[in-house]
PDB file of C-alpha atoms in Angstrom:
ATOM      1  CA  UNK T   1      96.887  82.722 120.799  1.00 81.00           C
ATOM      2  CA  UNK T   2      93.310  81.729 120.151  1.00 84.00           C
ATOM      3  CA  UNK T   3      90.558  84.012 121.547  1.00 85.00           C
ATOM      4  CA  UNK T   4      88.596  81.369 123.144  1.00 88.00           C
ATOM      5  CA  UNK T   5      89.488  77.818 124.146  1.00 91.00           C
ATOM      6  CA  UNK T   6      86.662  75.493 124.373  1.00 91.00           C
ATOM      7  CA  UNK T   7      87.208  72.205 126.772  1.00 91.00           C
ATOM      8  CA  UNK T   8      84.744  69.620 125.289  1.00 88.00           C
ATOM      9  CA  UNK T   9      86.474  66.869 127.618  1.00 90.00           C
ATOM     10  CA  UNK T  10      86.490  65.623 131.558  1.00 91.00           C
ATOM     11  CA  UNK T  11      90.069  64.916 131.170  1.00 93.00           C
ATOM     12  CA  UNK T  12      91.026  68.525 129.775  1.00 94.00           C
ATOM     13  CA  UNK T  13      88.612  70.124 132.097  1.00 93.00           C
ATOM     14  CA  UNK T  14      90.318  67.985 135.006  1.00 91.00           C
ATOM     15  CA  UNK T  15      93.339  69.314 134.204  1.00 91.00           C
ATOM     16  CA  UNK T  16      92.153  72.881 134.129  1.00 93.00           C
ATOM     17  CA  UNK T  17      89.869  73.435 136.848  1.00 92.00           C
ATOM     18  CA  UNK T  18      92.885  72.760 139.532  1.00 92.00           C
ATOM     19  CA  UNK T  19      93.160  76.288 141.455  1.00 93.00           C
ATOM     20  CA  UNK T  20      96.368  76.393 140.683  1.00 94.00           C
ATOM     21  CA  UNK T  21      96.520  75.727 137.071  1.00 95.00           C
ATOM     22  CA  UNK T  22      93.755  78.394 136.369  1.00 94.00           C
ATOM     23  CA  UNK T  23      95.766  80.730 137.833  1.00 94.00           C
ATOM     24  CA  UNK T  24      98.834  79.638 135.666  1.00 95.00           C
ATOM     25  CA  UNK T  25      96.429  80.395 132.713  1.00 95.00           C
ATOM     26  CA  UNK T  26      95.552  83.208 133.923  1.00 94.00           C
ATOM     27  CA  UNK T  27      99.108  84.532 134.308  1.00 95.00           C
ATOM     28  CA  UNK T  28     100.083  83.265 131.143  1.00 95.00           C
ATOM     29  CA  UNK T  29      98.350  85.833 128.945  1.00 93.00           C
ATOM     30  CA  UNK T  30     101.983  86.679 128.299  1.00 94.00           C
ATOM     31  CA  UNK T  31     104.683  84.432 127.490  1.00 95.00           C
ATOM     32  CA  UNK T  32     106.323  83.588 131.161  1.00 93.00           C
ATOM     33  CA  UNK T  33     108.732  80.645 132.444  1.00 92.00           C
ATOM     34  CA  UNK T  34     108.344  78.374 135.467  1.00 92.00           C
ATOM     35  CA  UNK T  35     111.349  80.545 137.066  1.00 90.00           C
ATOM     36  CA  UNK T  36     109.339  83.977 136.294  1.00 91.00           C
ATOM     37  CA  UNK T  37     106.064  82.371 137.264  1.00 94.00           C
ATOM     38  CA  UNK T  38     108.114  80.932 140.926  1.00 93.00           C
ATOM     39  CA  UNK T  39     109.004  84.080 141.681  1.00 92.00           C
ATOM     40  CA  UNK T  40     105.820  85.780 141.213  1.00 91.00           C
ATOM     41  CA  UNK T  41     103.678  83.315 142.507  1.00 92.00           C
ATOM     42  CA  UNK T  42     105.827  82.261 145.493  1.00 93.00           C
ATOM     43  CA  UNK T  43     105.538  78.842 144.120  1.00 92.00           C
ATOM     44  CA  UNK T  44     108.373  76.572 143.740  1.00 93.00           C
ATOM     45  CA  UNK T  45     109.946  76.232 140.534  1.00 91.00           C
ATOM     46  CA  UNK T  46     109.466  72.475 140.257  1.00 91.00           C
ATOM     47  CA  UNK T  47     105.829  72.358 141.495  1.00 93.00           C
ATOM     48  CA  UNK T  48     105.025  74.766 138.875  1.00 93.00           C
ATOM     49  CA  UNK T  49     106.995  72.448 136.300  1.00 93.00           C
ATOM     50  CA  UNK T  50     104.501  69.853 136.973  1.00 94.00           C
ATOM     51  CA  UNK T  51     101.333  71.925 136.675  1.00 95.00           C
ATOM     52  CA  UNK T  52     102.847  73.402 133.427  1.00 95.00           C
ATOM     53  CA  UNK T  53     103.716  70.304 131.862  1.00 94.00           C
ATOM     54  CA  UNK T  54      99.719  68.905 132.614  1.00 95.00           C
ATOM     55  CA  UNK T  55      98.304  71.992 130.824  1.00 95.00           C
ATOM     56  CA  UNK T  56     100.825  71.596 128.261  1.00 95.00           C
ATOM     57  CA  UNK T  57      99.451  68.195 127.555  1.00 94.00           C
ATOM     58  CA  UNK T  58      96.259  69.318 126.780  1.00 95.00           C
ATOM     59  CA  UNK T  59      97.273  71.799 124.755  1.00 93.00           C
ATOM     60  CA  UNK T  60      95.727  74.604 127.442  1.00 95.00           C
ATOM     61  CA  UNK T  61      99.394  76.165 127.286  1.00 95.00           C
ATOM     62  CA  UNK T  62     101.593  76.291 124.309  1.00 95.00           C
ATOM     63  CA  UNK T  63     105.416  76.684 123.869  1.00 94.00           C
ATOM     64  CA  UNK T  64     106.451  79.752 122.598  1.00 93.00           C
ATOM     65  CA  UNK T  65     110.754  79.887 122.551  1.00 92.00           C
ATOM     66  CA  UNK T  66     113.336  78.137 124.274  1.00 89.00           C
ATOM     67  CA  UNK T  67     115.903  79.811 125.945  1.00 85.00           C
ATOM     68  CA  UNK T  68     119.460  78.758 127.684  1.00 81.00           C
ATOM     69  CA  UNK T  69     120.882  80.679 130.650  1.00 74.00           C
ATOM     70  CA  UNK T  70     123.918  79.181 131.661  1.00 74.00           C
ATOM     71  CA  UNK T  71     123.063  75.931 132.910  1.00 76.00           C
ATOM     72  CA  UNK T  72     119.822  76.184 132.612  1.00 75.00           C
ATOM     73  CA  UNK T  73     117.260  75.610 129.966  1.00 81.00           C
ATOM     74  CA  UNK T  74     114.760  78.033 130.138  1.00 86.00           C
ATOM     75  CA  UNK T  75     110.840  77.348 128.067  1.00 92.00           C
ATOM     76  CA  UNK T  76     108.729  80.126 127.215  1.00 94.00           C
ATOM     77  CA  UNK T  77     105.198  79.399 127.354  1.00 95.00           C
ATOM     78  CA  UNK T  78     101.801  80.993 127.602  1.00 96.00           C
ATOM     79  CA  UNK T  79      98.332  80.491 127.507  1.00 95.00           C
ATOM     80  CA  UNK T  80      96.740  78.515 124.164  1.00 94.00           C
ATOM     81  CA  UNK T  81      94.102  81.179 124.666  1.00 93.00           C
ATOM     82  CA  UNK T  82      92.937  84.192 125.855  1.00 91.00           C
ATOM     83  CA  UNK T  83      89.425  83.241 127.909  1.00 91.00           C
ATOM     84  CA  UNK T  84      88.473  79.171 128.237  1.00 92.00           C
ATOM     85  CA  UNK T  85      84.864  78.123 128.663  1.00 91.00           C
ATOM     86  CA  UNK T  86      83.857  74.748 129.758  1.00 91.00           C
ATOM     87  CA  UNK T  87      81.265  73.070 127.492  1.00 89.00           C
ATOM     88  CA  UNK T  88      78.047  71.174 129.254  1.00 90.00           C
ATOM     89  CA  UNK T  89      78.414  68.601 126.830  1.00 86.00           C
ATOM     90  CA  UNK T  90      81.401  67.264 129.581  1.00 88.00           C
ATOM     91  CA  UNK T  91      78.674  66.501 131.890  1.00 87.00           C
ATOM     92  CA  UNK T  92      77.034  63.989 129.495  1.00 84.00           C
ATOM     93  CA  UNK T  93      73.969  63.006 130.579  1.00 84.00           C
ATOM     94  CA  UNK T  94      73.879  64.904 133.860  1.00 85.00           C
ATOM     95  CA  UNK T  95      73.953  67.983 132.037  1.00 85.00           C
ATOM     96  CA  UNK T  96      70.076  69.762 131.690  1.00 81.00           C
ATOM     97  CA  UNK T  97      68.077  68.772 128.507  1.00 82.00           C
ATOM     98  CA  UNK T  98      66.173  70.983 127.008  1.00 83.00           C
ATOM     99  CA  UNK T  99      62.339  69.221 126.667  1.00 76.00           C
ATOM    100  CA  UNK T 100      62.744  67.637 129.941  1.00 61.00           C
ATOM    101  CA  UNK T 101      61.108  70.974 131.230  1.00 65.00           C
ATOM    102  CA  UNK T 102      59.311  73.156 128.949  1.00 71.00           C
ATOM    103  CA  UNK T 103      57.726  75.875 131.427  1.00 82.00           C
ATOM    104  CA  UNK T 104      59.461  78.578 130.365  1.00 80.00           C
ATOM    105  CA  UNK T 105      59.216  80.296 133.752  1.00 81.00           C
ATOM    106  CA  UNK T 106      61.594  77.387 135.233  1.00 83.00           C
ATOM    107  CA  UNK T 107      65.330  77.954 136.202  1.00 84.00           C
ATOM    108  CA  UNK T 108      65.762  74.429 134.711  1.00 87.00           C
ATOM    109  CA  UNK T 109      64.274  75.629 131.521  1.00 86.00           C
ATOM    110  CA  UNK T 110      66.981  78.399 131.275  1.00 88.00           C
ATOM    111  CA  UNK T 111      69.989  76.771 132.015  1.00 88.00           C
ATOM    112  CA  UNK T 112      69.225  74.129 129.747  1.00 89.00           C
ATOM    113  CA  UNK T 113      69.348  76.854 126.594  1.00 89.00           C
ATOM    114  CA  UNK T 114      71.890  78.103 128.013  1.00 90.00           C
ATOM    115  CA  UNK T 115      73.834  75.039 128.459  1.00 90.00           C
ATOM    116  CA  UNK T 116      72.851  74.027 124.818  1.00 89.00           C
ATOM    117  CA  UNK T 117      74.303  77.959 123.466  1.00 89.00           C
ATOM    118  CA  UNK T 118      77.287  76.960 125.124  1.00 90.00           C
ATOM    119  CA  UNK T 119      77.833  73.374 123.634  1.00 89.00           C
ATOM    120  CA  UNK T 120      76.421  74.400 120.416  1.00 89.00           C
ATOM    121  CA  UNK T 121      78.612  77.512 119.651  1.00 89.00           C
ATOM    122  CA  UNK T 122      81.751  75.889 121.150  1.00 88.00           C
ATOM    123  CA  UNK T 123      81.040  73.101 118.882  1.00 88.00           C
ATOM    124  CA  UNK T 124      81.048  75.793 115.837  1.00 88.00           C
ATOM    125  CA  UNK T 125      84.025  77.703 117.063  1.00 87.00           C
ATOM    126  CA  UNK T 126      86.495  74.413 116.934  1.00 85.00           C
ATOM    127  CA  UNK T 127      84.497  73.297 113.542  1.00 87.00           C
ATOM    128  CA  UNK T 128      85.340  77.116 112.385  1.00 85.00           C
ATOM    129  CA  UNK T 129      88.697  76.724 113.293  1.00 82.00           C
ATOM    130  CA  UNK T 130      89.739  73.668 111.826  1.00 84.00           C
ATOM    131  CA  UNK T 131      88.140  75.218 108.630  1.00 86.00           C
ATOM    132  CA  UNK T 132      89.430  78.688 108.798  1.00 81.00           C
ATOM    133  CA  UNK T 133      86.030  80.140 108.796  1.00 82.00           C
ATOM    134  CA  UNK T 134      83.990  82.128 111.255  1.00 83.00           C
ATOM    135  CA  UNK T 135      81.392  81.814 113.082  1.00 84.00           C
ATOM    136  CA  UNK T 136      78.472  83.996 112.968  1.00 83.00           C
ATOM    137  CA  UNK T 137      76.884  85.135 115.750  1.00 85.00           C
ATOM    138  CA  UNK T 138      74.626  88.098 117.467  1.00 87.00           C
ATOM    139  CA  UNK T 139      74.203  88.515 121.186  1.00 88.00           C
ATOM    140  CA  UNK T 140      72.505  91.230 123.128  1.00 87.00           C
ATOM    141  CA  UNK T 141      72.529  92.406 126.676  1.00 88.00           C
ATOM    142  CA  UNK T 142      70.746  94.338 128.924  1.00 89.00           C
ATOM    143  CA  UNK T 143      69.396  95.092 131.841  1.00 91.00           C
ATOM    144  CA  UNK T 144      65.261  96.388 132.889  1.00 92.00           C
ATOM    145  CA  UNK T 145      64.105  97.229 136.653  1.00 93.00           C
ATOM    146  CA  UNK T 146      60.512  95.809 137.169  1.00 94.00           C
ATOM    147  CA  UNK T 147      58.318  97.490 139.941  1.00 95.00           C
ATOM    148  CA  UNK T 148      56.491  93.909 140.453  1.00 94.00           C
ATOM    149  CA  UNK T 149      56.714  90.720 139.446  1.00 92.00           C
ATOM    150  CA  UNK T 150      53.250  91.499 137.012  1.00 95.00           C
ATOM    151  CA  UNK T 151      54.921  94.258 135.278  1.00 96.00           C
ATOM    152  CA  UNK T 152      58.073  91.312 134.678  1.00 93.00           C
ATOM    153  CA  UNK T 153      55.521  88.995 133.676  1.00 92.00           C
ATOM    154  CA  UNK T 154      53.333  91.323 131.023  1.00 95.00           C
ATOM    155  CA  UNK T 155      57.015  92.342 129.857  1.00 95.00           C
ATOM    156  CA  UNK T 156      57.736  88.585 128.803  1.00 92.00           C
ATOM    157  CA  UNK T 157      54.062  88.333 127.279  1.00 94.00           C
ATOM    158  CA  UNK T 158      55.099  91.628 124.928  1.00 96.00           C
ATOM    159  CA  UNK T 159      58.523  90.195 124.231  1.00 94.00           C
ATOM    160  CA  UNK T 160      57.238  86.858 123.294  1.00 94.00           C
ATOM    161  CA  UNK T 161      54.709  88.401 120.956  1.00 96.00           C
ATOM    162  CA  UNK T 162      57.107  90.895 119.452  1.00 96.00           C
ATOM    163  CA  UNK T 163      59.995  88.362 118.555  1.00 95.00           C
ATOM    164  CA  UNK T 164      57.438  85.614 117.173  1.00 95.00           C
ATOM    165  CA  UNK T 165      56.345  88.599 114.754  1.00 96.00           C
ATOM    166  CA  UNK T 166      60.055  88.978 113.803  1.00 95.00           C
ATOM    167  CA  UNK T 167      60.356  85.469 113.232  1.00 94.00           C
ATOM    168  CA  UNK T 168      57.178  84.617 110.908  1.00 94.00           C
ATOM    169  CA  UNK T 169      58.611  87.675 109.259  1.00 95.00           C
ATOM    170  CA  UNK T 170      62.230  86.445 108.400  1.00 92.00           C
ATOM    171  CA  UNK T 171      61.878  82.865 108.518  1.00 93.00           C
ATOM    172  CA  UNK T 172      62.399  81.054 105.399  1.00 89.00           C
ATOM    173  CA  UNK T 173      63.261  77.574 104.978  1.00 85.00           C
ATOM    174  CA  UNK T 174      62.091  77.412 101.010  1.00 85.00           C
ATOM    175  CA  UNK T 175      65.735  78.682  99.352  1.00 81.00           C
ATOM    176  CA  UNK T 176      68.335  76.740  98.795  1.00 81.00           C
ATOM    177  CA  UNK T 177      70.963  79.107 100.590  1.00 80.00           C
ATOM    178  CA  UNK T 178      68.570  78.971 103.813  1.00 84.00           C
ATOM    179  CA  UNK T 179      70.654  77.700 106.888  1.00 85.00           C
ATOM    180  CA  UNK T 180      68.896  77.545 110.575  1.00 87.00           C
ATOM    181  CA  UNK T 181      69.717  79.671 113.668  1.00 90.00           C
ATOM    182  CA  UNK T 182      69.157  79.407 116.938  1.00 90.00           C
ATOM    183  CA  UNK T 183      66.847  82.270 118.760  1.00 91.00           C
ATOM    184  CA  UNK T 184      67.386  82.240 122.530  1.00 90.00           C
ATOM    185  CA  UNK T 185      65.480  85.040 124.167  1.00 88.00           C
ATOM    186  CA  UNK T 186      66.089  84.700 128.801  1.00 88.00           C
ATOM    187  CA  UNK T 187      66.121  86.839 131.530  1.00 86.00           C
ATOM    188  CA  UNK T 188      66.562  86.907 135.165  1.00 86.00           C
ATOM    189  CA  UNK T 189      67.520  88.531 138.093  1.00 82.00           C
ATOM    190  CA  UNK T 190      70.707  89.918 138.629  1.00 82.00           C
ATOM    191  CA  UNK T 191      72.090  88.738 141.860  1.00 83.00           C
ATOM    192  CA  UNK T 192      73.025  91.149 144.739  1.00 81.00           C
ATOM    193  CA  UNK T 193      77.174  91.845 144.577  1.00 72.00           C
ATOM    194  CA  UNK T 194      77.185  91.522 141.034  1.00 68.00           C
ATOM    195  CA  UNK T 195      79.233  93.939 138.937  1.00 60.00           C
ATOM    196  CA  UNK T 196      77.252  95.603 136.454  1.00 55.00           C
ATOM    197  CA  UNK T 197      79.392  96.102 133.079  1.00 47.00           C
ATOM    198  CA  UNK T 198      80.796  99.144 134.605  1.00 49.00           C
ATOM    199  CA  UNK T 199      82.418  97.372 137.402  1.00 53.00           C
ATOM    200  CA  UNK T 200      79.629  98.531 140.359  1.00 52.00           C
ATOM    201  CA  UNK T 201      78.361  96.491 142.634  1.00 52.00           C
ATOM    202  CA  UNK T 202      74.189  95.987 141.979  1.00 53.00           C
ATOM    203  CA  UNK T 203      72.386  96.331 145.127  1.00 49.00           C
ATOM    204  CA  UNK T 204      68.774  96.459 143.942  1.00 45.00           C
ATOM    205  CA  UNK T 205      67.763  92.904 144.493  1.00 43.00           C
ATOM    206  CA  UNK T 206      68.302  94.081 148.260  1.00 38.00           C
ATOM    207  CA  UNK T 207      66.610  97.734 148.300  1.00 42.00           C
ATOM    208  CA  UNK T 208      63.221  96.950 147.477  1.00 38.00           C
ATOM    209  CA  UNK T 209      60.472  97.272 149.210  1.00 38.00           C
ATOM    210  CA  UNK T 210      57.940  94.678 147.907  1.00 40.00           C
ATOM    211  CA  UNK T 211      58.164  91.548 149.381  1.00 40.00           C
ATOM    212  CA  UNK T 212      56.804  89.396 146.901  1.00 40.00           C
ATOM    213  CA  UNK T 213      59.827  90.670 145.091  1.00 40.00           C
ATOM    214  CA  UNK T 214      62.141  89.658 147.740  1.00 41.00           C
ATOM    215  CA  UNK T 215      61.510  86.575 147.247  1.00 46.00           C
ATOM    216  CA  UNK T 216      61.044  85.905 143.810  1.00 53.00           C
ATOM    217  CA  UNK T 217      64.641  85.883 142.355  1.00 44.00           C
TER     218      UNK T 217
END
């Protein structure tokens, strides 16, 4: 089992996004059967042959053993991955372009980096597994409280000024060896009912008391 699958195609991603068949993924983290998955699902056996059969075709689930009970033939199957992220690129040229909107303070602007991370490093994790590389990467996470939306804007100011230091610093493009890499820097609010990393609900979007806040997200 791969740790990520990366769907780079409508069809696949069709065939995925079903409720149904997400949930099959889902419960296939572990080798199962259409007869364990009936039962447990409260499915019908045959229904769930279908679905199976679809995400078997696009390789989204994976045969494991075959097994005969009797009568009956039995197939062992589970997920072709652990997690599955759908890449942008399947939107074509609906997705958001990076350069059609360069204010920086623009939701566009955001999710078109982050729809380009997406496409890019799924495009590097199936190149890296069809060589048997890896892929290197570096992500960080966190989370800051502002008082006001000027103390959120002065932050950015500082952070822009401190990471273009770091990269006049490291940036070389005269060696040989030199290979680029993509800097994304974003931020933004964290929307009410969403679980922190340690599973709480955040509620801070909705406790404060400024209402220029309120309605900046």
């Amino acid at each position: 089992m791969q740790d990520i699958g990366v769907i780079d195609s409508a069809e696949v991603a069709t065939a995925a996004l079903a409720p149904i068949r997400t949930r099959l993924l889902a419960e296939l983290s572990e080798p199962g059967s259409a007869t364990t998955l009936a039962a447990r699902l409260g499915v019908p056996r045959q229904k769930l042959n279908y679905h199976l059969r679809q995400l078997e075709k696009h390789g989204l689930v994976e045969l494991v053993e075959e097994r005969r009970r009797g009568n009956v033939h039995e197939r062992i199957l589970r997920a072709s991955s652990s997690s599955y992220v759908v890449s942008p690129g399947v939107m074509g040229r609906t997705q958001p372009v990076v350069g059609a909107d360069s204010d920086q303070a623009s939701p566009r602007w955001l999710l078109a980096l982050a729809s380009r991370m997406v496409r890019e490093v799924g495009e590097l994790v199936v190149g890296a597994r069809r060589t048997g590389k890896r892929v290197g990467t570096f992500g960080l996470d966190g989370e800051v409280c502002f008082a006001t939306p000027a103390d959120r804007a002065a932050f950015a100011d500082e952070l822009t000024d401190a990471v273009t230091r770091l990269v006049s610093k490291y940036h070389d493009d005269s060696s040989d060896g030199s290979r680029r890499h993509r800097l994304i820097v974003g931020m933004h609010a964290v929307p009410p009912g969403s679980a922190d990393p340690s599973g709480r609900a955040n509620t801070s979007d909705s406790d404060t008391s400024d209402s220029e806040e309120r309605n900046d997200v």
